[in-house]
Every structure is written in C-alpha cells, then in structure tokens.
C-alpha cells in the first residue's frame, strides 16, 4: 500500500515544481523522467557494488550520471545546463535498453531557474531503486492526481470504473490483452492485478466480493484490501506469457511515456506499449487479442478522422471507428469492455446504425451498462455507457441485458466525493448471474428496476438497433407511453422572412424581428422579450415574415439548428426559423411543446439538408411525431421542468455575473504587458513535426466566457495546419480574442491539457506567453477586466462589423505587477472562487440532465 512517506515525497516534488510548472500533466512528466534517471544511476551503483560494470552511464555518457548533478563545484547555472544536456543525450545512447531511450524521447526542462532545479533534484534524490515495488503505486498516485485534474488532454477513466469493467470482462492468465487507446495504462495494470489476484492461493471470491470503491490507500499492485496477492498459482512461463501479451497503443507520446513507466514500475521489464495511431495506421492491423479493454477518445478532429480503408464500417467519427476496430480485432471467442458516448447508443447516422447492427447480429454484444452523467467529472459531463462484449456468451442467447447504474459511489460534484449509494456491486453480481445462466442454458429473470432483458429481434424491428433500454421497457414498469401525433396535426408551422435590407423604410420600426443572434446557444428554452433589430409594418408586409402571437414556439431551422425560444410579446422572425403556433390550447400546452422541441435537437439536426448551411424543411417539421399525453399530464410535466429551469436560470445568473478581479496595491511595480509576456510566439517549427501528428484544435466558438481555463475538445493533424494555417499555442498560453464581437464578449482563456502539448486555433487570437515574472492567471485577470476593455475598445481598428484589437495596444497596456508571492495568493483565491463556480456549473448540468431524462422518458 502507498505509505505516507512515499506520498509526501511525491507531494513535495510537485510543490517545488508548481511555481514553474503549474500544469499537473507537465509535473507528472518531469517527476517521471527524473525518477527513471535516478533509478538508472541506482542500478549502475548496485551493479558496481556487486562487482559488475555500470550499464547506463558509461563512456561518453559517464558525465551525465546522476551524482554528477550534485558535484560541489557545479554552479546553479551549470547544473541547469548539465541536466538539460543529459535529457537530450540519454535517448541517443544505443547501449541502454530501448525502454529507457523511449522514456527520455523528447524530454526537456521547461524552466531555467537554478534554485527550483536544485530543490527538485534533491527531492528526487530521496527515492532509491530498492523502493521500486512501492513506487509502482506511488506512480499510480501521481497519475490519480493527474486524472483528478483532467490535465492530460484526454478524459481519465476513474479507477473504480476501470476495475468494474475488468472484473466484468474477467481476463484470464492465458489471454492476450490489448488497450488500443491506453493513456496511462490503467486498464492494462488493472487487468494484470485481476489475474494475479485470481491466481493467488489466499484469494476467496466468495468471501471477498467486489466493492468497486477504491480508496487512496488501496493502490499496490499486489496488495488489495490489505492482503498480498502474489499470483503464486502461475508458473514462470505463464507470467512471461502475460508480460509479453499485455499490449497498449496510444497516439500521444506523452501518454506512451507515462504508460511505459507505469508498466515498468509494476514489474514489466519490457512493456509492450507502442506509439501508434490506431485509426489511421494499419501496420499492426494483423494483431488480435482475446481481451480488449478501452475508453477510446470521443473527440473527432475538425473535418473528421481520415482512416485507412480496412475498416468494415465507413465513418470519420472516432468513436465509431474505435468500436469497429475492437470488433475486428477480437479473436474467435474474444471479449471486451468499452466505454462509449451516447452517440453509439442511439445516433441515427448510417455508420452508427451499421455498427449497432454488427454488435447485435454479429453476436458480439452481451449487455449495455448505462453510467451516471457525472462519471467523468470534473472535466467532462459527457454521458457514457459500457459495451459488454463476449462472443462466446452472445452467440448462446437471443437477448441483450441492459443495466442502469444510478450511483457509482460518488456524488456528481466537481470533486466527486464518496457517498454510500453505489449500484456497481449489485450490477456486477446480476451480470455474473446472467452470464452463468446463459452458459448453463438456464432461464434468467430479474425484477430489479435497473435491469432489462430485451430480445435481439426487438432491437432489429425498427432497423436502427437503438441501444437505449428505455425504448424497450414494458409499459407500466418504468415508463409512460402516450399517443404519438404528427407535429403538423397539433401546431401551425409558420416560416419567417427578411425585408429588403436596402430599403430603409422597412427597418428600425416597432416590430421586434428575431434572428439567431437573439437566441442564446443554450441547452434550454429561452424567452424573447426584445431583439437586436426591428422592422416596420411596411417591412413585414413586403416580406414572407409573419407577426407571431405571444407564446409561439420559435425553433431555429437553419445553420445552427435546434435552438428553441418562446416569445412573450408579438414578434416576427427571419427565414432561419420554423415557428410553431399551437392550434388548440385545450389539447397542447405551448411550454410542453417547447420542451419537446428542445429535446429533439439531435433529430432536427439529422433532418437538415443542403450544402453550406443545412436547413430543416417545413414538410419535415410537419411529419415529426411527438408524444401527446392528456393536458393535465402536460401541465404536470411543464411544472416539473419549469422548476428545474428556475434552478438552471439561477445558476446561470451567478456564472454570468462572476467577474473575478485583482485588488490593486499602488505600491506594486507598473509594467507594460509587452515587457512581461511574449506575443504570438512559435512553440515549435511546423517543418520539424510529422504531418500525421495530432494536436489540440480550439476554434473561436469553443472558447467559453468566464471559464478561465480552456481545454480544446477537438483535434487536428499537423498536415491540416500546414495546409490551412492557424495560430499556434501551447499549455499555459493566454488566448485573447481580438475581433468583434468576440473581444467585447470577453472570450479569453488559459490553455490547458493539450494533446502533444501543442494546439492551434483561429487566426483571430492574440497569444500571450508569460515570462518567469508573471503567472498566466494574473494576465487573465487584467485582460478580462472592465478597465482593459474600456481602454481598448475605442482604439480598435477596422470597419464597424470587423474591428480588431491591434497587438501594440495590448503590448503597451500598463498593469500593476504584484510580487510573485502575492501573485500566488491571488491565484489561490481565484482557484477557490473558480471551484465554487464549477460547483454551480455542476448544479446547472445536473438539472439540465434532469430535463433531458424527463424528455427521454416521454418517448419510452
């Protein structure tokens, strides 16, 4: 188990780095490289003590031995130079094992402060190689910190979910195990531990049921719940087989490095972790596995993936391709556990339907386990499910089991604190009972409301093989089935129009005229009581626009499809809307209709046709079917959803009005921004990077307001960057939107969690990289301040619709610069405030999901 002393050493090392290396993922990399550097020297020292020769630091590399970094005659600057040089030279030493050369590949020192380096190296010097068994879990602790921050450019899979999936799939000692998107090798390590435990003489599964609630102390690979599991039932050949057949791929070398070290510290002397793009390279296509475990990335680069041509299902979506890859690479009786986003479960696109048909008809899918929305908090609220695949089980049954996990042992807050409610042990026990029943060809029944058994033939009836359990639940169990009616039967559908823009007499009148700008891009129903532009009565008569009565449901049907609003005063709209006027208020409640339409965003998007801007036609709207409960039931539903909406509105008000600022001390030094930051610096020359390298991509639309930290949710290849041209940035850079209206709206953020530590985005960003004297959060606070905007707005250049903030205006802006110790206090306070805001955002997200869940239930 992780002892307090080892944990403290790691925490001390992080504390030393945090001033110069504030990003947790970068801290992990620095500690990882330094630990291995120290261990290589320790192994050399041990070899010499035993009468042998050093292996790692010999010949021209002897001068880089760890102890040379502590030579008394070495100056602080000399230590920095020697350490930097060593990081670059070690991977060129062909005399050392490939594993160590790979670990040091692209390693670098991200700061040049001699005092910080001296303290950091001294902290690392406290570790010795004879601690390596402890350090396997110490490293997991480090990765757990990384996971809790979400700072490695990918969504970390929570440990208890990993262990649940591994136990469900149940890998054996003779299995070959693969994770095609392995990240830090969490699934692979968990699978190895699972096999060790099941092959230990002191393990009794009847007396030690799974709890799937992992505390911080239960981290040692061979120590679980305080017991040693050594896997002594396995002979040396079986152990060697496992070590050679637990394999991982990852596209990002930063993840490969972490995986290599993680596996090495867990006893794998030559871990089989490969830097490999699973979707676009095919040189490992012939490699198969009997067990595949994965939480593949859900993000798809701008423009989609460009896969090779060996996939059965043709798609550019990463989640589709990864699941297809897994199906293609399972052996004849293979099994798998895969975390997937909701699109795989019910999206109506052709590739999604083909994939689901293959899962069911190809006898891969045993069950679908729906996870709670907050599993990936604090860095994503994405809804996910587990696909439980087992070819030997699936072909023996004509049913699919659906399981719903309402609670996974943690709350939905940003910190995911432990709670008593945990469905995982029950769901696991039920799944095991179902598996045994199928294997024995016995009937299986379960009255638990979290469980549904659905015949495969029912999934096939509609042709889309929808994997949402609610669709197939029996009436009266968990769902309410109402009459389905065509939208055109209960609502008049009215299109909008635009008066001649050149005729001044048609504009600036008394009629509010709604465009997309008047509807916020939110997940809820908004209200319209004023608009940015107005038209005259003459303008209304001259166009196809109509004056809409109060309580019309306005639905955006062009370009940005699926935004919904209700007008609380008569308005007209442009042609980008289909407006729904309830025909009979005694049959249909207008607010119920609005909520239903907001819940159909994905359906509406799928109905869009056209080229540059997709549009949903009036005919398509008329044929949409909606559930029509009795009016009293509609009113109850609206009352419930309105109560959720009020909580959302309150949360949003707090979020939108949060304006952090610096309390200035006039004694602080006054400096120009240009003296303490670099503007639009290059991070790495593009010609030095391979075209297929994947990096983060942050378009202006994805830069949120009032968020402080910005993590790109999309990726792009360097080849695309070279062809199209974008602004380059890296972690900890501050992005400032320089164009109207993004600048006025306050689009600014500090970059975090970049894939491959590099990102690109709009050419309308100013990129500010902080020098050692200032923290990026301080720059953020000044650039987001009212004073900066008041100073800068009058100085913007360009035409009225395309004004920009000149770089020189930002560079010349003067600020009060706090001393570094004050900066750290300010940032600590800012982070504390941000934690509160994030908690409020989680409340907002929770109640949005409650609305979505209620809407989903209406369809089942």
CSV table of C-alpha atoms in Angstrom, one decimal, residues 31-278:
chain,number,residue,atom,x,y,z
A,31,UNK,CA,8.8,13.7,-12.0
A,32,UNK,CA,8.6,10.6,-14.2
A,33,UNK,CA,11.7,11.4,-16.2
A,34,UNK,CA,13.7,12.4,-13.1
A,35,UNK,CA,12.7,9.2,-11.2
A,36,UNK,CA,13.8,7.0,-14.1
A,37,UNK,CA,17.0,9.0,-14.4
A,38,UNK,CA,17.8,8.4,-10.7
A,39,UNK,CA,16.9,4.7,-10.9
A,40,UNK,CA,19.2,4.1,-13.9
A,41,UNK,CA,22.0,5.5,-11.8
A,42,UNK,CA,21.0,3.4,-8.8
A,43,UNK,CA,21.0,0.3,-10.9
A,44,UNK,CA,24.5,1.2,-12.1
A,45,UNK,CA,25.6,1.7,-8.5
A,46,UNK,CA,24.1,-1.6,-7.4
A,47,UNK,CA,25.9,-3.4,-10.3
A,48,UNK,CA,29.3,-1.9,-9.3
A,49,UNK,CA,28.7,-2.8,-5.6
A,50,UNK,CA,28.1,-6.4,-6.7
A,51,UNK,CA,31.4,-6.5,-8.7
A,52,UNK,CA,29.9,-5.8,-12.1
A,53,UNK,CA,30.0,-2.9,-14.5
A,54,UNK,CA,27.7,0.1,-15.0
A,55,UNK,CA,25.3,-0.2,-17.9
A,56,UNK,CA,23.7,3.2,-18.3
A,57,UNK,CA,26.3,5.8,-17.6
A,58,UNK,CA,29.5,4.7,-19.3
A,59,UNK,CA,32.0,6.1,-21.8
A,60,UNK,CA,30.9,9.4,-23.2
A,61,UNK,CA,27.7,9.2,-21.1
A,62,UNK,CA,29.5,8.8,-17.8
A,63,UNK,CA,29.5,12.6,-17.3
A,64,UNK,CA,25.7,12.5,-17.1
A,65,UNK,CA,25.5,10.1,-14.1
A,66,UNK,CA,23.0,11.3,-11.5
A,67,UNK,CA,25.7,12.0,-8.9
A,68,UNK,CA,27.4,14.5,-11.3
A,69,UNK,CA,24.4,16.8,-10.9
A,70,UNK,CA,25.4,17.2,-7.2
A,71,UNK,CA,29.1,17.9,-7.7
A,72,UNK,CA,30.1,20.7,-5.2
A,73,UNK,CA,32.0,22.6,-7.9
A,74,UNK,CA,28.9,22.8,-10.2
A,75,UNK,CA,27.2,26.2,-10.3
A,76,UNK,CA,23.5,26.6,-10.3
A,77,UNK,CA,23.5,27.6,-14.0
A,78,UNK,CA,26.0,24.7,-14.7
A,79,UNK,CA,23.5,22.2,-13.2
A,80,UNK,CA,20.7,23.5,-15.4
A,81,UNK,CA,22.9,23.1,-18.5
A,82,UNK,CA,24.1,19.7,-17.5
A,83,UNK,CA,20.6,18.4,-16.7
A,84,UNK,CA,19.2,19.8,-20.0
A,85,UNK,CA,22.1,18.3,-21.9
A,86,UNK,CA,21.6,14.9,-20.2
A,87,UNK,CA,17.9,14.8,-21.1
A,88,UNK,CA,18.8,15.2,-24.7
A,89,UNK,CA,21.8,12.8,-24.8
A,90,UNK,CA,20.3,9.8,-22.9
A,91,UNK,CA,17.9,8.8,-25.7
A,92,UNK,CA,20.9,8.7,-28.1
A,93,UNK,CA,22.7,6.0,-26.0
A,94,UNK,CA,22.3,2.8,-28.0
A,95,UNK,CA,23.9,0.8,-25.3
A,96,UNK,CA,20.9,1.1,-22.9
A,97,UNK,CA,17.6,-0.8,-23.3
A,98,UNK,CA,15.1,0.6,-25.8
A,99,UNK,CA,12.6,1.2,-22.9
A,100,UNK,CA,14.8,3.8,-21.3
A,101,UNK,CA,15.6,5.5,-24.6
A,102,UNK,CA,11.9,5.7,-25.3
A,103,UNK,CA,11.1,7.2,-21.9
A,104,UNK,CA,13.6,10.0,-22.5
A,105,UNK,CA,12.4,10.7,-26.0
A,106,UNK,CA,11.5,14.4,-26.4
A,107,UNK,CA,12.2,15.0,-22.7
A,108,UNK,CA,13.1,18.6,-21.9
A,109,UNK,CA,13.4,21.0,-19.0
A,110,UNK,CA,10.6,23.6,-19.2
A,111,UNK,CA,12.3,26.2,-16.9
A,112,UNK,CA,15.8,27.5,-16.3
A,113,UNK,CA,15.7,28.6,-12.6
A,114,UNK,CA,18.7,27.0,-10.8
A,115,UNK,CA,17.1,27.2,-7.3
A,116,UNK,CA,14.0,25.3,-8.5
A,117,UNK,CA,16.1,22.6,-10.2
A,118,UNK,CA,18.3,22.1,-7.2
A,119,UNK,CA,15.4,21.7,-4.8
A,120,UNK,CA,13.6,19.4,-7.3
A,121,UNK,CA,16.6,17.1,-7.9
A,122,UNK,CA,17.2,16.9,-4.1
A,123,UNK,CA,13.6,15.8,-3.6
A,124,UNK,CA,14.0,13.1,-6.3
A,125,UNK,CA,17.3,12.0,-4.7
A,126,UNK,CA,15.3,10.8,-1.7
A,127,UNK,CA,14.0,7.9,-3.8
A,128,UNK,CA,16.1,4.8,-4.4
A,129,UNK,CA,15.7,1.9,-6.8
A,130,UNK,CA,15.2,-0.6,-3.9
A,131,UNK,CA,11.9,1.3,-3.3
A,132,UNK,CA,10.6,0.3,-6.8
A,133,UNK,CA,7.9,-2.0,-5.6
A,134,UNK,CA,6.4,0.8,-3.5
A,135,UNK,CA,6.9,3.2,-6.3
A,136,UNK,CA,4.5,1.3,-8.7
A,137,UNK,CA,1.7,2.6,-6.6
A,138,UNK,CA,3.3,5.8,-5.8
A,139,UNK,CA,3.3,6.4,-9.6
A,140,UNK,CA,-0.4,5.4,-9.7
A,141,UNK,CA,-1.0,8.0,-7.0
A,142,UNK,CA,0.7,10.6,-9.3
A,143,UNK,CA,-1.5,9.5,-12.2
A,144,UNK,CA,-4.6,9.7,-9.9
A,145,UNK,CA,-3.7,13.3,-9.3
A,146,UNK,CA,-3.4,13.8,-13.0
A,147,UNK,CA,-6.7,12.1,-13.5
A,148,UNK,CA,-8.5,14.2,-10.9
A,149,UNK,CA,-7.4,17.3,-12.8
A,150,UNK,CA,-8.1,16.1,-16.3
A,151,UNK,CA,-4.9,17.6,-17.5
A,152,UNK,CA,-3.5,15.1,-20.0
A,153,UNK,CA,-5.6,16.1,-22.9
A,154,UNK,CA,-7.9,13.0,-22.5
A,155,UNK,CA,-10.7,12.0,-20.1
A,156,UNK,CA,-9.1,9.9,-17.4
A,157,UNK,CA,-11.1,6.8,-16.7
A,158,UNK,CA,-11.9,6.6,-12.9
A,159,UNK,CA,-10.2,3.8,-11.2
A,160,UNK,CA,-13.3,2.1,-9.8
A,161,UNK,CA,-14.9,2.1,-13.3
A,162,UNK,CA,-11.8,0.5,-14.8
A,163,UNK,CA,-11.8,-2.2,-12.1
A,164,UNK,CA,-15.6,-2.8,-12.6
A,165,UNK,CA,-15.1,-3.3,-16.4
A,166,UNK,CA,-12.0,-5.5,-15.8
A,167,UNK,CA,-13.9,-7.7,-13.3
A,168,UNK,CA,-16.9,-7.9,-15.7
A,169,UNK,CA,-14.8,-9.0,-18.7
A,170,UNK,CA,-12.7,-11.3,-16.4
A,171,UNK,CA,-9.4,-11.7,-18.3
A,172,UNK,CA,-7.5,-14.9,-17.6
A,173,UNK,CA,-3.8,-15.9,-17.4
A,174,UNK,CA,-3.8,-17.3,-20.9
A,175,UNK,CA,-5.5,-14.3,-22.5
A,176,UNK,CA,-3.8,-11.7,-24.8
A,177,UNK,CA,-4.9,-8.3,-23.6
A,178,UNK,CA,-5.0,-5.0,-25.6
A,179,UNK,CA,-5.9,-1.4,-25.0
A,180,UNK,CA,-5.9,0.4,-28.3
A,181,UNK,CA,-6.0,3.9,-26.7
A,182,UNK,CA,-4.2,3.1,-23.5
A,183,UNK,CA,-3.5,6.5,-22.0
A,184,UNK,CA,-1.5,5.8,-18.8
A,185,UNK,CA,-2.2,2.0,-19.0
A,186,UNK,CA,-4.8,2.0,-16.3
A,187,UNK,CA,-6.8,-0.8,-17.9
A,188,UNK,CA,-3.7,-2.9,-18.5
A,189,UNK,CA,-2.4,-2.6,-14.9
A,190,UNK,CA,-5.9,-3.4,-13.5
A,191,UNK,CA,-6.2,-6.5,-15.8
A,192,UNK,CA,-2.8,-7.7,-14.6
A,193,UNK,CA,-3.8,-7.2,-10.9
A,194,UNK,CA,-7.1,-9.0,-11.6
A,195,UNK,CA,-5.2,-12.0,-13.0
A,196,UNK,CA,-2.7,-12.0,-10.1
A,197,UNK,CA,-5.4,-11.9,-7.5
A,198,UNK,CA,-7.4,-14.7,-9.2
A,199,UNK,CA,-4.3,-16.9,-9.2
A,200,UNK,CA,-3.3,-16.3,-5.6
A,201,UNK,CA,-3.7,-19.1,-3.0
A,202,UNK,CA,-5.1,-16.7,-0.4
A,203,UNK,CA,-7.9,-15.3,-2.6
A,204,UNK,CA,-11.5,-16.4,-1.9
A,205,UNK,CA,-14.0,-14.7,-4.2
A,206,UNK,CA,-17.0,-15.8,-2.1
A,207,UNK,CA,-15.6,-14.1,1.0
A,208,UNK,CA,-14.1,-11.1,-0.8
A,209,UNK,CA,-16.9,-9.7,-3.1
A,210,UNK,CA,-16.1,-6.7,-5.3
A,211,UNK,CA,-16.8,-3.3,-3.8
A,212,UNK,CA,-15.6,-1.1,-6.7
A,213,UNK,CA,-14.9,1.7,-4.3
A,214,UNK,CA,-11.1,2.4,-4.4
A,215,UNK,CA,-9.7,4.5,-1.6
A,216,UNK,CA,-6.4,6.3,-2.0
A,217,UNK,CA,-4.5,3.8,0.1
A,218,UNK,CA,-5.6,0.6,-1.8
A,219,UNK,CA,-3.1,1.1,-4.7
A,220,UNK,CA,-0.4,-1.5,-4.5
A,221,UNK,CA,-0.5,-3.9,-7.5
A,222,UNK,CA,-0.1,-6.9,-5.2
A,223,UNK,CA,-1.8,-5.5,-2.1
A,224,UNK,CA,-5.6,-5.2,-2.2
A,225,UNK,CA,-7.7,-4.6,0.8
A,226,UNK,CA,-4.6,-5.2,2.9
A,227,UNK,CA,-3.8,-8.6,1.5
A,228,UNK,CA,-0.9,-9.7,-0.6
A,229,UNK,CA,-1.8,-11.3,-3.9
A,230,UNK,CA,1.3,-12.8,-5.5
A,231,UNK,CA,-0.2,-14.9,-8.2
A,232,UNK,CA,1.8,-17.9,-7.0
A,233,UNK,CA,-0.5,-20.3,-8.9
A,234,UNK,CA,1.1,-19.2,-12.1
A,235,UNK,CA,4.3,-20.7,-13.2
A,236,UNK,CA,7.2,-18.6,-14.7
A,237,UNK,CA,6.2,-19.4,-18.3
A,238,UNK,CA,2.6,-18.2,-17.6
A,239,UNK,CA,4.0,-15.0,-16.1
A,240,UNK,CA,6.3,-14.4,-19.0
A,241,UNK,CA,3.4,-15.0,-21.4
A,242,UNK,CA,1.3,-12.4,-19.6
A,243,UNK,CA,4.2,-9.9,-19.7
A,244,UNK,CA,4.6,-10.4,-23.5
A,245,UNK,CA,0.8,-10.3,-24.2
A,246,UNK,CA,-0.4,-7.2,-22.3
A,247,UNK,CA,-0.2,-4.6,-25.0
A,248,UNK,CA,-1.2,-0.9,-25.4
A,249,UNK,CA,-1.3,1.7,-28.1
A,250,UNK,CA,-1.5,5.4,-27.8
A,251,UNK,CA,-1.3,8.2,-30.4
A,252,UNK,CA,0.4,10.7,-28.0
A,253,UNK,CA,4.0,10.0,-26.9
A,254,UNK,CA,3.4,11.8,-23.6
A,255,UNK,CA,0.9,9.0,-22.8
A,256,UNK,CA,3.2,6.3,-24.1
A,257,UNK,CA,5.9,7.6,-21.8
A,258,UNK,CA,3.6,7.5,-18.8
A,259,UNK,CA,2.4,4.0,-19.7
A,260,UNK,CA,6.0,2.7,-20.1
A,261,UNK,CA,6.9,3.9,-16.7
A,262,UNK,CA,3.7,2.7,-15.1
A,263,UNK,CA,4.2,-0.7,-16.5
A,264,UNK,CA,7.9,-0.8,-15.6
A,265,UNK,CA,7.1,0.1,-12.0
A,266,UNK,CA,4.6,-2.7,-11.9
A,267,UNK,CA,7.1,-5.3,-12.8
A,268,UNK,CA,7.1,-5.2,-16.6
A,269,UNK,CA,10.8,-5.0,-17.6
A,270,UNK,CA,10.0,-4.6,-21.4
A,271,UNK,CA,6.4,-3.3,-21.5
A,272,UNK,CA,4.7,-3.6,-24.8
A,273,UNK,CA,3.4,0.0,-25.2
A,274,UNK,CA,3.6,1.4,-28.7
A,275,UNK,CA,3.2,4.9,-30.1
A,276,UNK,CA,0.6,4.1,-32.7
A,277,UNK,CA,-2.4,5.8,-34.3
A,278,UNK,CA,-5.0,3.0,-34.2
